PDB file of C-alpha atoms in Angstrom:
ATOM      1  CA  UNK S   1      22.671  10.145  34.937  1.00 69.00           C
ATOM      2  CA  UNK S   2      22.995   6.356  35.519  1.00 82.00           C
ATOM      3  CA  UNK S   3      21.914   3.956  32.737  1.00 81.00           C
ATOM      4  CA  UNK S   4      19.617   2.196  35.120  1.00 83.00           C
ATOM      5  CA  UNK S   5      17.552   5.434  35.316  1.00 83.00           C
ATOM      6  CA  UNK S   6      17.187   5.990  31.639  1.00 84.00           C
ATOM      7  CA  UNK S   7      13.709   5.396  30.277  1.00 84.00           C
ATOM      8  CA  UNK S   8      13.354   5.327  26.520  1.00 86.00           C
ATOM      9  CA  UNK S   9      10.308   6.244  24.541  1.00 87.00           C
ATOM     10  CA  UNK S  10       8.867   3.952  21.837  1.00 85.00           C
ATOM     11  CA  UNK S  11      10.797   5.580  18.973  1.00 89.00           C
ATOM     12  CA  UNK S  12      14.084   5.284  20.808  1.00 88.00           C
ATOM     13  CA  UNK S  13      13.426   1.628  21.692  1.00 88.00           C
ATOM     14  CA  UNK S  14      12.602   0.805  18.059  1.00 89.00           C
ATOM     15  CA  UNK S  15      15.747   2.664  16.834  1.00 91.00           C
ATOM     16  CA  UNK S  16      18.059   0.920  19.302  1.00 90.00           C
ATOM     17  CA  UNK S  17      16.445  -2.465  18.620  1.00 89.00           C
ATOM     18  CA  UNK S  18      17.002  -2.034  14.876  1.00 90.00           C
ATOM     19  CA  UNK S  19      20.663  -1.193  15.211  1.00 93.00           C
ATOM     20  CA  UNK S  20      21.958  -4.726  15.857  1.00 94.00           C
ATOM     21  CA  UNK S  21      19.841  -6.091  13.075  1.00 92.00           C
ATOM     22  CA  UNK S  22      21.100  -3.498  10.664  1.00 94.00           C
ATOM     23  CA  UNK S  23      24.652  -4.206  11.731  1.00 95.00           C
ATOM     24  CA  UNK S  24      24.198  -7.898  11.106  1.00 94.00           C
ATOM     25  CA  UNK S  25      22.735  -7.242   7.576  1.00 93.00           C
ATOM     26  CA  UNK S  26      25.637  -4.920   6.816  1.00 96.00           C
ATOM     27  CA  UNK S  27      28.207  -7.513   7.923  1.00 95.00           C
ATOM     28  CA  UNK S  28      26.458 -10.099   5.768  1.00 93.00           C
ATOM     29  CA  UNK S  29      26.388  -7.852   2.690  1.00 94.00           C
ATOM     30  CA  UNK S  30      30.093  -7.102   3.055  1.00 94.00           C
ATOM     31  CA  UNK S  31      31.048 -10.715   3.503  1.00 94.00           C
ATOM     32  CA  UNK S  32      28.783 -11.823   0.574  1.00 93.00           C
ATOM     33  CA  UNK S  33      30.276  -9.096  -1.676  1.00 93.00           C
ATOM     34  CA  UNK S  34      33.810 -10.223  -0.888  1.00 93.00           C
ATOM     35  CA  UNK S  35      33.023 -13.904  -1.571  1.00 92.00           C
ATOM     36  CA  UNK S  36      31.435 -13.069  -4.867  1.00 91.00           C
ATOM     37  CA  UNK S  37      34.289 -10.912  -5.814  1.00 91.00           C
ATOM     38  CA  UNK S  38      36.512 -13.904  -5.459  1.00 90.00           C
ATOM     39  CA  UNK S  39      33.954 -16.429  -6.887  1.00 90.00           C
ATOM     40  CA  UNK S  40      30.999 -15.120  -8.741  1.00 88.00           C
ATOM     41  CA  UNK S  41      29.397 -18.607  -8.524  1.00 87.00           C
ATOM     42  CA  UNK S  42      29.517 -18.737  -4.710  1.00 87.00           C
ATOM     43  CA  UNK S  43      26.383 -20.277  -3.188  1.00 87.00           C
ATOM     44  CA  UNK S  44      27.181 -20.041   0.547  1.00 90.00           C
ATOM     45  CA  UNK S  45      26.448 -16.307   0.893  1.00 92.00           C
ATOM     46  CA  UNK S  46      24.067 -15.300  -1.877  1.00 92.00           C
ATOM     47  CA  UNK S  47      23.591 -11.640  -2.746  1.00 92.00           C
ATOM     48  CA  UNK S  48      20.105 -10.014  -2.209  1.00 93.00           C
ATOM     49  CA  UNK S  49      19.383 -10.165  -5.898  1.00 92.00           C
ATOM     50  CA  UNK S  50      19.795 -13.881  -6.041  1.00 92.00           C
ATOM     51  CA  UNK S  51      17.512 -14.319  -3.015  1.00 93.00           C
ATOM     52  CA  UNK S  52      14.890 -12.093  -4.514  1.00 94.00           C
ATOM     53  CA  UNK S  53      14.852 -14.110  -7.818  1.00 93.00           C
ATOM     54  CA  UNK S  54      14.717 -17.414  -6.045  1.00 92.00           C
ATOM     55  CA  UNK S  55      11.922 -16.336  -3.684  1.00 93.00           C
ATOM     56  CA  UNK S  56       9.978 -14.686  -6.515  1.00 93.00           C
ATOM     57  CA  UNK S  57       9.748 -17.970  -8.280  1.00 91.00           C
ATOM     58  CA  UNK S  58       8.501 -19.736  -5.189  1.00 91.00           C
ATOM     59  CA  UNK S  59       6.101 -17.015  -4.247  1.00 92.00           C
ATOM     60  CA  UNK S  60       4.535 -15.958  -7.579  1.00 92.00           C
ATOM     61  CA  UNK S  61       5.083 -18.840  -9.997  1.00 89.00           C
ATOM     62  CA  UNK S  62       3.015 -22.080  -9.820  1.00 85.00           C
ATOM     63  CA  UNK S  63       4.981 -25.319  -9.388  1.00 82.00           C
ATOM     64  CA  UNK S  64       4.979 -27.336 -12.626  1.00 80.00           C
ATOM     65  CA  UNK S  65       4.074 -30.572 -10.859  1.00 80.00           C
ATOM     66  CA  UNK S  66       1.431 -29.390  -8.303  1.00 80.00           C
ATOM     67  CA  UNK S  67       0.307 -26.153  -9.807  1.00 82.00           C
ATOM     68  CA  UNK S  68       0.591 -24.470  -6.415  1.00 87.00           C
ATOM     69  CA  UNK S  69       2.527 -21.443  -5.137  1.00 90.00           C
ATOM     70  CA  UNK S  70       5.186 -23.388  -3.175  1.00 92.00           C
ATOM     71  CA  UNK S  71       6.044 -20.665  -0.632  1.00 94.00           C
ATOM     72  CA  UNK S  72       2.480 -19.998   0.402  1.00 95.00           C
ATOM     73  CA  UNK S  73       1.575 -23.675   0.533  1.00 95.00           C
ATOM     74  CA  UNK S  74       4.620 -24.270   2.793  1.00 95.00           C
ATOM     75  CA  UNK S  75       3.658 -21.380   4.995  1.00 96.00           C
ATOM     76  CA  UNK S  76       0.033 -22.439   5.389  1.00 96.00           C
ATOM     77  CA  UNK S  77       0.933 -26.055   6.133  1.00 95.00           C
ATOM     78  CA  UNK S  78       3.419 -25.058   8.846  1.00 96.00           C
ATOM     79  CA  UNK S  79       1.162 -22.530  10.439  1.00 96.00           C
ATOM     80  CA  UNK S  80      -1.725 -25.081  10.587  1.00 96.00           C
ATOM     81  CA  UNK S  81       0.498 -27.619  12.357  1.00 95.00           C
ATOM     82  CA  UNK S  82       1.906 -24.981  14.723  1.00 96.00           C
ATOM     83  CA  UNK S  83      -1.479 -23.516  15.418  1.00 96.00           C
ATOM     84  CA  UNK S  84      -2.988 -26.875  16.255  1.00 96.00           C
ATOM     85  CA  UNK S  85      -0.072 -27.890  18.428  1.00 96.00           C
ATOM     86  CA  UNK S  86       0.052 -24.635  20.345  1.00 96.00           C
ATOM     87  CA  UNK S  87      -3.747 -24.634  20.763  1.00 96.00           C
ATOM     88  CA  UNK S  88      -3.834 -28.135  22.259  1.00 97.00           C
ATOM     89  CA  UNK S  89      -0.825 -27.443  24.428  1.00 97.00           C
ATOM     90  CA  UNK S  90      -2.264 -24.090  25.691  1.00 97.00           C
ATOM     91  CA  UNK S  91      -5.643 -25.649  26.572  1.00 97.00           C
ATOM     92  CA  UNK S  92      -3.883 -28.603  28.284  1.00 96.00           C
ATOM     93  CA  UNK S  93      -1.617 -26.260  30.275  1.00 96.00           C
ATOM     94  CA  UNK S  94      -4.599 -24.114  31.376  1.00 96.00           C
ATOM     95  CA  UNK S  95      -6.777 -27.025  32.581  1.00 96.00           C
ATOM     96  CA  UNK S  96      -4.172 -29.229  34.089  1.00 96.00           C
ATOM     97  CA  UNK S  97      -2.165 -26.344  35.461  1.00 95.00           C
ATOM     98  CA  UNK S  98      -5.210 -24.970  37.289  1.00 95.00           C
ATOM     99  CA  UNK S  99      -6.047 -28.352  38.710  1.00 95.00           C
ATOM    100  CA  UNK S 100      -2.526 -29.015  39.914  1.00 95.00           C
ATOM    101  CA  UNK S 101      -2.092 -25.539  41.264  1.00 93.00           C
ATOM    102  CA  UNK S 102      -5.337 -25.358  43.191  1.00 93.00           C
ATOM    103  CA  UNK S 103      -5.644 -28.883  44.540  1.00 92.00           C
ATOM    104  CA  UNK S 104      -2.639 -30.009  46.641  1.00 92.00           C
ATOM    105  CA  UNK S 105      -3.589 -33.742  46.609  1.00 94.00           C
ATOM    106  CA  UNK S 106      -3.748 -33.764  42.799  1.00 93.00           C
ATOM    107  CA  UNK S 107      -0.428 -31.815  42.711  1.00 92.00           C
ATOM    108  CA  UNK S 108       1.240 -34.336  45.016  1.00 93.00           C
ATOM    109  CA  UNK S 109      -0.102 -37.211  42.917  1.00 93.00           C
ATOM    110  CA  UNK S 110       0.543 -36.095  39.380  1.00 93.00           C
ATOM    111  CA  UNK S 111       3.190 -33.403  39.874  1.00 91.00           C
ATOM    112  CA  UNK S 112       6.158 -35.843  39.637  1.00 92.00           C
ATOM    113  CA  UNK S 113       4.690 -37.409  36.480  1.00 92.00           C
ATOM    114  CA  UNK S 114       4.447 -34.065  34.820  1.00 91.00           C
ATOM    115  CA  UNK S 115       7.976 -33.152  35.931  1.00 90.00           C
ATOM    116  CA  UNK S 116       9.242 -36.465  34.576  1.00 90.00           C
ATOM    117  CA  UNK S 117       7.630 -35.972  31.151  1.00 89.00           C
ATOM    118  CA  UNK S 118       8.880 -32.355  31.010  1.00 88.00           C
ATOM    119  CA  UNK S 119      12.534 -33.339  31.315  1.00 88.00           C
ATOM    120  CA  UNK S 120      12.436 -35.980  28.562  1.00 87.00           C
ATOM    121  CA  UNK S 121      13.984 -34.516  25.265  1.00 88.00           C
ATOM    122  CA  UNK S 122      11.023 -34.414  22.919  1.00 85.00           C
ATOM    123  CA  UNK S 123      13.237 -35.019  19.857  1.00 84.00           C
ATOM    124  CA  UNK S 124      14.170 -38.351  21.392  1.00 85.00           C
ATOM    125  CA  UNK S 125      10.427 -39.343  21.187  1.00 83.00           C
ATOM    126  CA  UNK S 126      10.163 -38.468  17.478  1.00 82.00           C
ATOM    127  CA  UNK S 127      10.918 -42.014  16.211  1.00 85.00           C
ATOM    128  CA  UNK S 128       8.403 -43.449  18.771  1.00 87.00           C
ATOM    129  CA  UNK S 129       5.706 -41.000  17.570  1.00 85.00           C
ATOM    130  CA  UNK S 130       6.297 -41.847  13.913  1.00 85.00           C
ATOM    131  CA  UNK S 131       6.116 -45.603  14.697  1.00 88.00           C
ATOM    132  CA  UNK S 132       3.008 -45.282  16.860  1.00 86.00           C
ATOM    133  CA  UNK S 133       1.144 -42.554  14.987  1.00 85.00           C
ATOM    134  CA  UNK S 134       2.539 -42.871  11.521  1.00 83.00           C
ATOM    135  CA  UNK S 135       4.055 -40.284   9.254  1.00 80.00           C
ATOM    136  CA  UNK S 136       0.989 -38.103   8.948  1.00 84.00           C
ATOM    137  CA  UNK S 137      -0.036 -34.862  10.609  1.00 88.00           C
ATOM    138  CA  UNK S 138      -0.904 -36.402  13.981  1.00 90.00           C
ATOM    139  CA  UNK S 139       2.752 -37.246  14.827  1.00 89.00           C
ATOM    140  CA  UNK S 140       3.957 -33.719  13.882  1.00 91.00           C
ATOM    141  CA  UNK S 141       1.314 -32.060  16.066  1.00 93.00           C
ATOM    142  CA  UNK S 142       1.890 -34.524  18.819  1.00 93.00           C
ATOM    143  CA  UNK S 143       5.613 -33.693  18.923  1.00 92.00           C
ATOM    144  CA  UNK S 144       4.831 -29.969  19.413  1.00 94.00           C
ATOM    145  CA  UNK S 145       2.273 -30.752  22.180  1.00 95.00           C
ATOM    146  CA  UNK S 146       4.555 -33.173  23.977  1.00 93.00           C
ATOM    147  CA  UNK S 147       7.442 -30.805  23.549  1.00 92.00           C
ATOM    148  CA  UNK S 148       5.866 -27.723  25.088  1.00 94.00           C
ATOM    149  CA  UNK S 149       2.779 -28.768  27.115  1.00 95.00           C
ATOM    150  CA  UNK S 150       4.498 -30.306  30.123  1.00 94.00           C
ATOM    151  CA  UNK S 151       6.724 -27.185  30.641  1.00 94.00           C
ATOM    152  CA  UNK S 152       3.642 -24.974  30.265  1.00 95.00           C
ATOM    153  CA  UNK S 153       1.691 -27.088  32.732  1.00 96.00           C
ATOM    154  CA  UNK S 154       4.484 -26.778  35.300  1.00 95.00           C
ATOM    155  CA  UNK S 155       4.744 -23.027  34.875  1.00 95.00           C
ATOM    156  CA  UNK S 156       0.906 -22.432  35.225  1.00 96.00           C
ATOM    157  CA  UNK S 157       0.663 -24.822  38.218  1.00 95.00           C
ATOM    158  CA  UNK S 158       3.559 -23.151  40.022  1.00 94.00           C
ATOM    159  CA  UNK S 159       2.041 -19.677  39.376  1.00 94.00           C
ATOM    160  CA  UNK S 160      -1.386 -20.765  40.673  1.00 94.00           C
ATOM    161  CA  UNK S 161       0.106 -22.523  43.668  1.00 93.00           C
ATOM    162  CA  UNK S 162       2.004 -19.393  44.589  1.00 93.00           C
ATOM    163  CA  UNK S 163      -1.119 -17.223  44.759  1.00 91.00           C
ATOM    164  CA  UNK S 164      -1.475 -15.529  48.195  1.00 91.00           C
ATOM    165  CA  UNK S 165      -3.070 -17.886  50.703  1.00 89.00           C
ATOM    166  CA  UNK S 166      -5.218 -15.008  51.952  1.00 92.00           C
ATOM    167  CA  UNK S 167      -7.133 -15.021  48.729  1.00 91.00           C
ATOM    168  CA  UNK S 168      -7.965 -18.635  49.071  1.00 90.00           C
ATOM    169  CA  UNK S 169      -9.021 -18.238  52.736  1.00 91.00           C
ATOM    170  CA  UNK S 170     -11.231 -15.204  51.849  1.00 92.00           C
ATOM    171  CA  UNK S 171     -12.932 -17.137  49.033  1.00 92.00           C
ATOM    172  CA  UNK S 172     -13.639 -20.058  51.376  1.00 91.00           C
ATOM    173  CA  UNK S 173     -14.932 -17.673  54.060  1.00 92.00           C
ATOM    174  CA  UNK S 174     -17.464 -16.437  51.486  1.00 90.00           C
ATOM    175  CA  UNK S 175     -18.529 -20.043  50.892  1.00 89.00           C
ATOM    176  CA  UNK S 176     -16.598 -20.761  47.694  1.00 88.00           C
ATOM    177  CA  UNK S 177     -16.039 -24.404  46.736  1.00 91.00           C
ATOM    178  CA  UNK S 178     -12.813 -25.720  45.240  1.00 89.00           C
ATOM    179  CA  UNK S 179     -14.381 -25.426  41.824  1.00 91.00           C
ATOM    180  CA  UNK S 180     -15.409 -21.815  42.378  1.00 92.00           C
ATOM    181  CA  UNK S 181     -11.934 -20.977  43.766  1.00 92.00           C
ATOM    182  CA  UNK S 182     -10.431 -22.428  40.620  1.00 93.00           C
ATOM    183  CA  UNK S 183     -12.749 -20.513  38.287  1.00 93.00           C
ATOM    184  CA  UNK S 184     -13.227 -17.193  40.144  1.00 92.00           C
ATOM    185  CA  UNK S 185      -9.891 -16.737  41.881  1.00 92.00           C
ATOM    186  CA  UNK S 186      -7.195 -18.704  40.115  1.00 93.00           C
ATOM    187  CA  UNK S 187      -8.339 -18.590  36.478  1.00 94.00           C
ATOM    188  CA  UNK S 188      -8.366 -14.788  36.088  1.00 93.00           C
ATOM    189  CA  UNK S 189      -4.891 -14.509  37.532  1.00 93.00           C
ATOM    190  CA  UNK S 190      -3.588 -17.412  35.497  1.00 94.00           C
ATOM    191  CA  UNK S 191      -4.548 -15.958  32.149  1.00 95.00           C
ATOM    192  CA  UNK S 192      -1.878 -13.304  31.827  1.00 95.00           C
ATOM    193  CA  UNK S 193       0.644 -15.878  32.885  1.00 95.00           C
ATOM    194  CA  UNK S 194      -0.696 -18.369  30.281  1.00 96.00           C
ATOM    195  CA  UNK S 195      -0.126 -15.822  27.480  1.00 96.00           C
ATOM    196  CA  UNK S 196       3.404 -15.200  28.734  1.00 95.00           C
ATOM    197  CA  UNK S 197       3.975 -18.964  28.821  1.00 96.00           C
ATOM    198  CA  UNK S 198       2.751 -19.331  25.281  1.00 96.00           C
ATOM    199  CA  UNK S 199       5.171 -16.583  24.245  1.00 95.00           C
ATOM    200  CA  UNK S 200       8.116 -18.434  25.758  1.00 94.00           C
ATOM    201  CA  UNK S 201       6.950 -21.661  24.168  1.00 95.00           C
ATOM    202  CA  UNK S 202       6.912 -20.245  20.579  1.00 95.00           C
ATOM    203  CA  UNK S 203      10.636 -20.815  20.070  1.00 93.00           C
ATOM    204  CA  UNK S 204      10.615 -24.507  21.115  1.00 94.00           C
ATOM    205  CA  UNK S 205       7.377 -25.106  19.224  1.00 95.00           C
ATOM    206  CA  UNK S 206       8.984 -23.872  16.001  1.00 95.00           C
ATOM    207  CA  UNK S 207      12.008 -26.137  16.685  1.00 94.00           C
ATOM    208  CA  UNK S 208       9.842 -29.198  17.046  1.00 93.00           C
ATOM    209  CA  UNK S 209       7.801 -28.274  14.031  1.00 94.00           C
ATOM    210  CA  UNK S 210      10.860 -27.830  11.785  1.00 94.00           C
ATOM    211  CA  UNK S 211      12.351 -31.085  13.142  1.00 90.00           C
ATOM    212  CA  UNK S 212       9.210 -33.061  12.364  1.00 89.00           C
ATOM    213  CA  UNK S 213       8.807 -31.528   8.871  1.00 91.00           C
ATOM    214  CA  UNK S 214      12.415 -32.183   8.076  1.00 88.00           C
ATOM    215  CA  UNK S 215      12.080 -35.914   8.727  1.00 85.00           C
ATOM    216  CA  UNK S 216       8.601 -36.772   7.489  1.00 80.00           C
ATOM    217  CA  UNK S 217       6.728 -34.227   5.391  1.00 84.00           C
ATOM    218  CA  UNK S 218       6.055 -33.352   1.788  1.00 87.00           C
ATOM    219  CA  UNK S 219       5.179 -29.728   2.436  1.00 91.00           C
ATOM    220  CA  UNK S 220       6.070 -27.147   4.974  1.00 93.00           C
ATOM    221  CA  UNK S 221       8.741 -24.549   5.751  1.00 94.00           C
ATOM    222  CA  UNK S 222      10.973 -27.075   7.505  1.00 93.00           C
ATOM    223  CA  UNK S 223      10.538 -29.631   4.712  1.00 93.00           C
ATOM    224  CA  UNK S 224      11.501 -27.040   2.100  1.00 94.00           C
ATOM    225  CA  UNK S 225      14.586 -25.938   3.926  1.00 94.00           C
ATOM    226  CA  UNK S 226      15.905 -29.475   4.298  1.00 92.00           C
ATOM    227  CA  UNK S 227      14.928 -30.387   0.757  1.00 91.00           C
ATOM    228  CA  UNK S 228      16.958 -27.548  -0.892  1.00 91.00           C
ATOM    229  CA  UNK S 229      19.935 -27.854   1.415  1.00 90.00           C
ATOM    230  CA  UNK S 230      21.191 -30.826  -0.706  1.00 87.00           C
ATOM    231  CA  UNK S 231      21.631 -28.298  -3.558  1.00 87.00           C
ATOM    232  CA  UNK S 232      23.285 -25.713  -1.280  1.00 87.00           C
ATOM    233  CA  UNK S 233      20.341 -23.376  -2.144  1.00 89.00           C
ATOM    234  CA  UNK S 234      21.169 -20.747   0.416  1.00 93.00           C
ATOM    235  CA  UNK S 235      19.209 -18.221  -1.704  1.00 92.00           C
ATOM    236  CA  UNK S 236      16.098 -20.129  -0.532  1.00 94.00           C
ATOM    237  CA  UNK S 237      17.245 -21.253   2.877  1.00 95.00           C
ATOM    238  CA  UNK S 238      18.151 -17.819   4.211  1.00 95.00           C
ATOM    239  CA  UNK S 239      14.801 -16.158   3.215  1.00 95.00           C
ATOM    240  CA  UNK S 240      12.871 -19.071   4.606  1.00 96.00           C
ATOM    241  CA  UNK S 241      14.714 -18.771   7.929  1.00 95.00           C
ATOM    242  CA  UNK S 242      14.111 -15.019   7.942  1.00 95.00           C
ATOM    243  CA  UNK S 243      10.406 -15.666   7.217  1.00 96.00           C
ATOM    244  CA  UNK S 244      10.133 -18.066  10.106  1.00 96.00           C
ATOM    245  CA  UNK S 245      11.758 -15.529  12.371  1.00 94.00           C
ATOM    246  CA  UNK S 246       9.307 -12.843  11.113  1.00 95.00           C
ATOM    247  CA  UNK S 247       6.269 -15.047  11.725  1.00 96.00           C
ATOM    248  CA  UNK S 248       7.545 -15.844  15.284  1.00 95.00           C
ATOM    249  CA  UNK S 249       8.046 -12.165  15.989  1.00 94.00           C
ATOM    250  CA  UNK S 250       4.544 -11.301  14.814  1.00 96.00           C
ATOM    251  CA  UNK S 251       3.070 -14.006  16.951  1.00 96.00           C
ATOM    252  CA  UNK S 252       5.027 -12.728  19.961  1.00 95.00           C
ATOM    253  CA  UNK S 253       3.849  -9.195  19.344  1.00 94.00           C
ATOM    254  CA  UNK S 254       0.240 -10.353  18.854  1.00 96.00           C
ATOM    255  CA  UNK S 255       0.319 -12.207  22.225  1.00 95.00           C
ATOM    256  CA  UNK S 256       1.902  -9.275  23.997  1.00 94.00           C
ATOM    257  CA  UNK S 257      -0.694  -6.792  22.708  1.00 94.00           C
ATOM    258  CA  UNK S 258      -3.465  -9.215  23.544  1.00 94.00           C
ATOM    259  CA  UNK S 259      -2.215  -9.561  27.068  1.00 93.00           C
ATOM    260  CA  UNK S 260      -1.900  -5.767  27.500  1.00 92.00           C
ATOM    261  CA  UNK S 261      -5.422  -5.121  26.137  1.00 93.00           C
ATOM    262  CA  UNK S 262      -7.174  -7.946  27.976  1.00 91.00           C
ATOM    263  CA  UNK S 263      -5.306  -7.828  31.248  1.00 91.00           C
ATOM    264  CA  UNK S 264      -3.859  -4.295  31.709  1.00 90.00           C
ATOM    265  CA  UNK S 265      -3.689  -4.835  35.472  1.00 88.00           C
ATOM    266  CA  UNK S 266      -1.079  -7.499  34.956  1.00 86.00           C
ATOM    267  CA  UNK S 267       1.212  -5.011  33.206  1.00 82.00           C
ATOM    268  CA  UNK S 268       1.060  -2.310  35.823  1.00 75.00           C
ATOM    269  CA  UNK S 269      -1.720  -0.295  34.253  1.00 58.00           C
ATOM    270  CA  UNK S 270      -3.941   1.589  36.648  1.00 46.00           C
ATOM    271  CA  UNK S 271      -7.101   0.740  34.756  1.00 44.00           C
TER     272      UNK S 271
END
């Protein structure tokens, strides 16, 4: 039996996927125990108990200055910025990508511009955004949009442009206009690709969000991580990073399930 022919069921996939994570946790626990055996005051690799105590204070005890639960306020602020940035970028990618993909003259005119914007490092634009838009929420959301929208537009446009020519010809034979071809032929086939593109953009979107919050914010997951790093508070930083990873995984799973339910034909389902 060759490995290429092995097909695993859901339980087997979950078990195998959990093994590397369990191994990393085990390695961390061993290293942390060794460091604390040599230095009980070590802050670099905190033990689970220290992380639980630190996070309990942030999650369940109100801050003395603001009266708010810091952890949940940080999470809500970051998710609002991320959601707004992803929403604007997704809508932009869908509209512009469809237009570029369906209409060759528009693609020839604006395609190079989109490509040029896509290859600019978004972090390099951060000072410009803060100068032009200020230090408020607009600049943070704009960084996410500028960081992921051009790449998403290029992906959707390329996918739409690669649709079989026969489909376009048949639609025109039936009297469809360019607008109808865009809506009735290209849009349905672009939607599964759009969800896949959003999934791939989640990682960069989180990077841009954390970068913006680290530089100019007074609340947020990225802000908190960079605030406590000056105190070497790894008992807060590590759980915050793990929480960000968990949120990203949940978003990815939600997008995957949405795509499978809404567009089963795009995943090889018969109906």
